[in-house]
Coordinates of C-alpha atoms in Angstrom, one line a residue:
A1 CA -6.7 -12.8 65.3
A2 CA -9.3 -10.3 66.5
L3 CA -8.2 -7.8 63.9
A4 CA -8.4 -10.5 61.2
F5 CA -12.0 -11.2 62.1
V6 CA -12.9 -7.5 62.0
G7 CA -11.5 -7.4 58.5
C8 CA -13.8 -10.3 57.3
S9 CA -17.3 -8.7 57.0
D10 CA -18.9 -12.1 56.1
F11 CA -17.3 -14.1 58.9
F12 CA -20.6 -14.4 60.8
D13 CA -22.7 -15.1 57.7
T14 CA -24.9 -18.1 58.6
N15 CA -26.0 -18.9 55.1
S16 CA -24.3 -22.1 53.8
P17 CA -22.9 -21.8 50.2
S18 CA -24.1 -25.4 49.6
T19 CA -27.7 -24.6 50.5
L20 CA -30.2 -25.0 47.6
D21 CA -33.5 -23.2 47.5
K22 CA -36.8 -24.9 46.5
K23 CA -36.5 -23.6 42.9
A24 CA -33.0 -25.0 42.5
V25 CA -34.1 -28.4 43.7
F26 CA -37.6 -28.9 42.1
S27 CA -36.8 -27.4 38.7
N28 CA -34.2 -30.2 38.3
A29 CA -35.2 -33.8 37.8
E30 CA -32.1 -35.4 39.4
R31 CA -32.4 -33.3 42.6
T32 CA -36.1 -33.9 42.8
E33 CA -35.5 -37.7 42.6
M34 CA -33.0 -37.3 45.5
A35 CA -35.7 -35.7 47.5
I36 CA -38.0 -38.6 46.7
Y37 CA -35.3 -41.0 47.9
G38 CA -35.3 -39.1 51.2
V39 CA -38.9 -40.2 51.7
Y40 CA -38.2 -43.9 51.0
E41 CA -35.1 -43.7 53.3
L42 CA -37.4 -43.1 56.3
L43 CA -39.1 -46.5 55.6
G44 CA -35.8 -48.3 56.1
E45 CA -34.8 -46.6 59.4
N46 CA -34.7 -48.6 62.7
D47 CA -38.1 -48.7 64.5
S48 CA -39.8 -47.6 61.3
Y49 CA -41.3 -49.7 58.5
R50 CA -38.2 -52.0 58.5
N51 CA -38.9 -53.7 61.8
R52 CA -42.1 -52.1 63.1
I53 CA -44.8 -51.2 60.6
G54 CA -43.7 -53.6 57.8
C55 CA -43.8 -56.8 59.9
G56 CA -47.4 -56.1 61.1
F57 CA -46.2 -54.9 64.5
A58 CA -49.4 -53.0 65.2
G59 CA -52.8 -54.7 65.2
L60 CA -51.8 -58.3 64.6
N61 CA -55.1 -59.7 65.7
T62 CA -57.5 -59.8 62.7
D63 CA -59.9 -62.3 61.2
I64 CA -57.0 -64.2 59.5
E65 CA -54.3 -64.2 62.2
W66 CA -53.9 -64.2 66.0
S67 CA -51.0 -63.3 68.3
T68 CA -50.4 -64.7 71.8
F69 CA -49.3 -61.1 72.7
S70 CA -53.1 -60.4 73.2
T71 CA -53.0 -62.4 76.4
S72 CA -49.5 -61.4 77.4
T73 CA -48.8 -60.1 80.9
D74 CA -46.8 -57.3 79.2
I75 CA -49.4 -54.5 78.8
Q76 CA -47.4 -52.9 76.1
N77 CA -47.5 -56.0 74.0
Q78 CA -51.2 -56.3 74.5
Q79 CA -51.7 -52.7 73.3
V80 CA -49.7 -53.4 70.2
V81 CA -51.8 -56.3 68.9
L82 CA -55.1 -55.1 70.1
Y83 CA -55.0 -51.6 68.4
G84 CA -54.7 -49.9 71.8
I85 CA -51.3 -48.2 71.5
T86 CA -50.8 -45.2 73.7
T87 CA -48.2 -42.4 73.4
A88 CA -46.4 -44.0 76.4
N89 CA -45.9 -47.4 74.8
G90 CA -42.2 -48.0 74.5
K91 CA -42.6 -50.6 71.7
V92 CA -43.5 -47.9 69.2
A93 CA -42.6 -44.6 71.0
N94 CA -38.8 -44.8 71.7
G95 CA -37.9 -41.2 72.2
K96 CA -37.5 -39.1 69.1
K97 CA -37.2 -42.0 66.6
S98 CA -40.6 -43.6 66.8
I99 CA -43.2 -44.8 64.2
W100 CA -45.1 -41.5 64.8
Y101 CA -41.9 -39.5 64.1
Y102 CA -41.1 -41.4 60.9
L103 CA -44.6 -41.3 59.5
N104 CA -45.0 -37.6 60.2
S105 CA -41.5 -36.9 58.7
M106 CA -42.7 -38.7 55.6
V107 CA -45.7 -36.5 55.4
E108 CA -43.7 -33.3 55.8
R109 CA -41.1 -34.3 53.2
C110 CA -43.9 -35.2 50.7
N111 CA -45.6 -31.9 51.4
N112 CA -42.4 -30.0 50.4
I113 CA -41.9 -32.2 47.3
I114 CA -45.5 -31.7 46.1
E115 CA -45.4 -28.0 46.6
G116 CA -42.0 -27.7 45.0
I117 CA -42.9 -29.7 41.9
E118 CA -46.2 -28.0 41.4
E119 CA -44.5 -24.6 41.6
Y120 CA -41.2 -25.2 39.8
G121 CA -41.3 -28.6 38.1
D122 CA -43.8 -28.0 35.3
P123 CA -45.4 -31.5 35.7
A124 CA -47.9 -30.7 33.0
N125 CA -45.2 -30.7 30.4
N126 CA -42.5 -32.8 32.0
E127 CA -43.2 -36.6 32.1
Q128 CA -40.5 -37.3 34.8
M129 CA -41.7 -34.5 37.1
R130 CA -45.2 -35.6 36.7
Y131 CA -44.3 -39.1 37.8
F132 CA -42.4 -37.8 40.8
L133 CA -45.5 -35.7 41.8
G134 CA -47.6 -38.8 41.6
E135 CA -45.0 -40.7 43.7
A136 CA -45.1 -38.1 46.4
Y137 CA -48.9 -38.1 46.6
F138 CA -48.7 -41.9 46.9
L139 CA -46.1 -41.9 49.6
R140 CA -48.0 -39.2 51.6
S141 CA -51.2 -41.3 51.4
F142 CA -49.4 -44.4 52.5
A143 CA -48.0 -42.6 55.6
Y144 CA -51.5 -41.3 56.5
L145 CA -53.2 -44.6 56.0
E146 CA -50.7 -46.2 58.4
Q147 CA -51.4 -43.4 61.0
V148 CA -55.2 -43.9 60.8
K149 CA -54.8 -47.6 61.1
M150 CA -52.9 -47.2 64.3
W151 CA -54.3 -44.1 65.9
G152 CA -57.6 -43.3 64.2
D153 CA -58.1 -39.5 64.2
V154 CA -54.8 -37.8 63.6
P155 CA -53.7 -34.3 62.6
A156 CA -54.3 -33.7 58.9
R157 CA -51.4 -31.6 57.5
F158 CA -51.6 -31.4 53.7
V159 CA -49.5 -28.2 53.6
S160 CA -45.8 -27.9 54.5
L161 CA -44.7 -26.2 57.7
A162 CA -42.7 -23.8 55.5
S163 CA -46.0 -22.7 54.0
N164 CA -47.9 -22.7 57.3
D165 CA -45.8 -22.8 60.4
E166 CA -49.0 -23.1 62.5
G167 CA -49.4 -26.6 61.1
V168 CA -47.3 -28.0 63.9
N169 CA -50.2 -27.2 66.3
T170 CA -52.8 -28.9 64.1
P171 CA -55.3 -30.8 66.3
K172 CA -56.7 -34.3 65.7
T173 CA -58.9 -34.4 62.6
D174 CA -61.9 -36.5 61.9
R175 CA -60.6 -39.6 60.0
N176 CA -63.4 -39.1 57.4
V177 CA -61.7 -35.9 56.3
I178 CA -58.4 -37.7 55.9
F179 CA -60.0 -40.7 54.0
E180 CA -61.7 -38.2 51.6
Q181 CA -58.4 -36.4 51.0
L182 CA -56.6 -39.7 50.4
R183 CA -59.2 -40.6 47.7
I184 CA -58.4 -37.3 45.9
D185 CA -54.7 -37.7 46.3
L186 CA -54.5 -41.4 45.2
L187 CA -56.7 -40.7 42.1
K188 CA -54.2 -38.0 41.2
A189 CA -51.3 -40.4 41.9
A190 CA -52.8 -43.0 39.6
D191 CA -53.3 -40.4 36.9
Y192 CA -49.8 -39.0 37.2
M193 CA -47.9 -42.3 37.3
P194 CA -47.9 -44.8 34.4
W195 CA -47.8 -48.6 34.8
S196 CA -44.4 -49.9 35.9
P197 CA -43.0 -50.8 32.5
E198 CA -43.8 -47.3 31.3
C199 CA -42.3 -45.4 34.3
P200 CA -39.6 -42.9 33.3
G201 CA -35.9 -43.0 34.2
K202 CA -34.7 -45.1 37.2
A203 CA -38.2 -46.0 38.1
N204 CA -38.8 -47.9 34.9
N205 CA -40.1 -51.4 35.6
K206 CA -38.8 -51.4 39.2
V207 CA -40.9 -53.0 41.9
S208 CA -39.2 -50.9 44.5
R209 CA -40.9 -47.7 43.2
A210 CA -44.5 -46.7 43.1
N211 CA -46.6 -46.8 39.9
K212 CA -50.2 -46.7 38.8
A213 CA -50.9 -50.2 40.0
A214 CA -49.6 -49.3 43.5
A215 CA -51.7 -46.2 43.7
L216 CA -54.9 -48.0 42.6
A217 CA -54.2 -50.8 45.1
L218 CA -53.7 -48.4 47.9
L219 CA -56.9 -46.6 47.0
A220 CA -58.7 -49.9 47.2
R221 CA -57.3 -50.6 50.6
A222 CA -58.1 -47.1 51.8
D223 CA -61.7 -47.4 50.5
L224 CA -62.2 -50.7 52.3
M225 CA -60.9 -49.1 55.6
Y226 CA -63.1 -46.1 55.0
A227 CA -66.2 -48.2 54.8
G228 CA -65.2 -50.6 57.6
K229 CA -66.7 -50.6 61.1
A230 CA -63.3 -51.5 62.7
V231 CA -61.9 -48.0 62.4
R232 CA -65.1 -46.4 63.7
P233 CA -65.3 -46.8 67.4
T234 CA -68.5 -46.3 69.4
T235 CA -68.8 -43.4 71.9
L236 CA -71.4 -42.4 74.5
E237 CA -72.5 -39.7 72.1
D238 CA -72.7 -42.0 69.1
P239 CA -73.3 -45.6 70.1
N240 CA -73.3 -46.7 66.4
G241 CA -69.8 -45.3 65.8
Y242 CA -68.7 -43.0 63.0
S243 CA -70.9 -42.8 59.9
V244 CA -69.5 -43.1 56.5
R245 CA -70.0 -40.2 54.1
F246 CA -70.1 -40.9 50.4
N247 CA -70.7 -38.1 47.9

């Protein structure tokens, strides 16, 4: 057996023959759409949007609703509904598979898709690739808006780790910077994606996929949050809270 291994020069080759590089994926519409599905898939995972974010798990107390959890003796439940979630809260931080994990995984997958399509997909001349690019911008914006809603200032990573491996050490970023980037990205998404009945391929007239209306609606929500006092806490240095910057 040892002699047989010596005779096989590629026995210890770690490159999988089924591996596709970025060009092979993002120059092909079908493979690109599979990558997009990989972002949506994260929304349906346990402890993700399916049964945490999507059901208003964080910040249930607003001007239109109230939860008895706010007076619960369970401190973790209080944190959830009063926008006071900590990294130690087991309701949203359950080991590896937490809301934080899923939202940041969405961001990273979208970063790779955006870079891949812009480099290899020819979105200027390919209607379907242009739509996928808008969809990726929309999904990344959604993930960041959820993060800001729950944690305020969060690391802003709008470049993939493959392009910048130091991105994993990105510190918290002023939420104003994130809101301003979301405005740019969602305007791009609204430009790249048509209305639902005009979307190409499998996204045509499907409410389960993003479109121009979804991008504009998310932009409106982001702008309302951007201008709101609720996401701008006061500090000893700034008793009036964050200021809103409009260009």
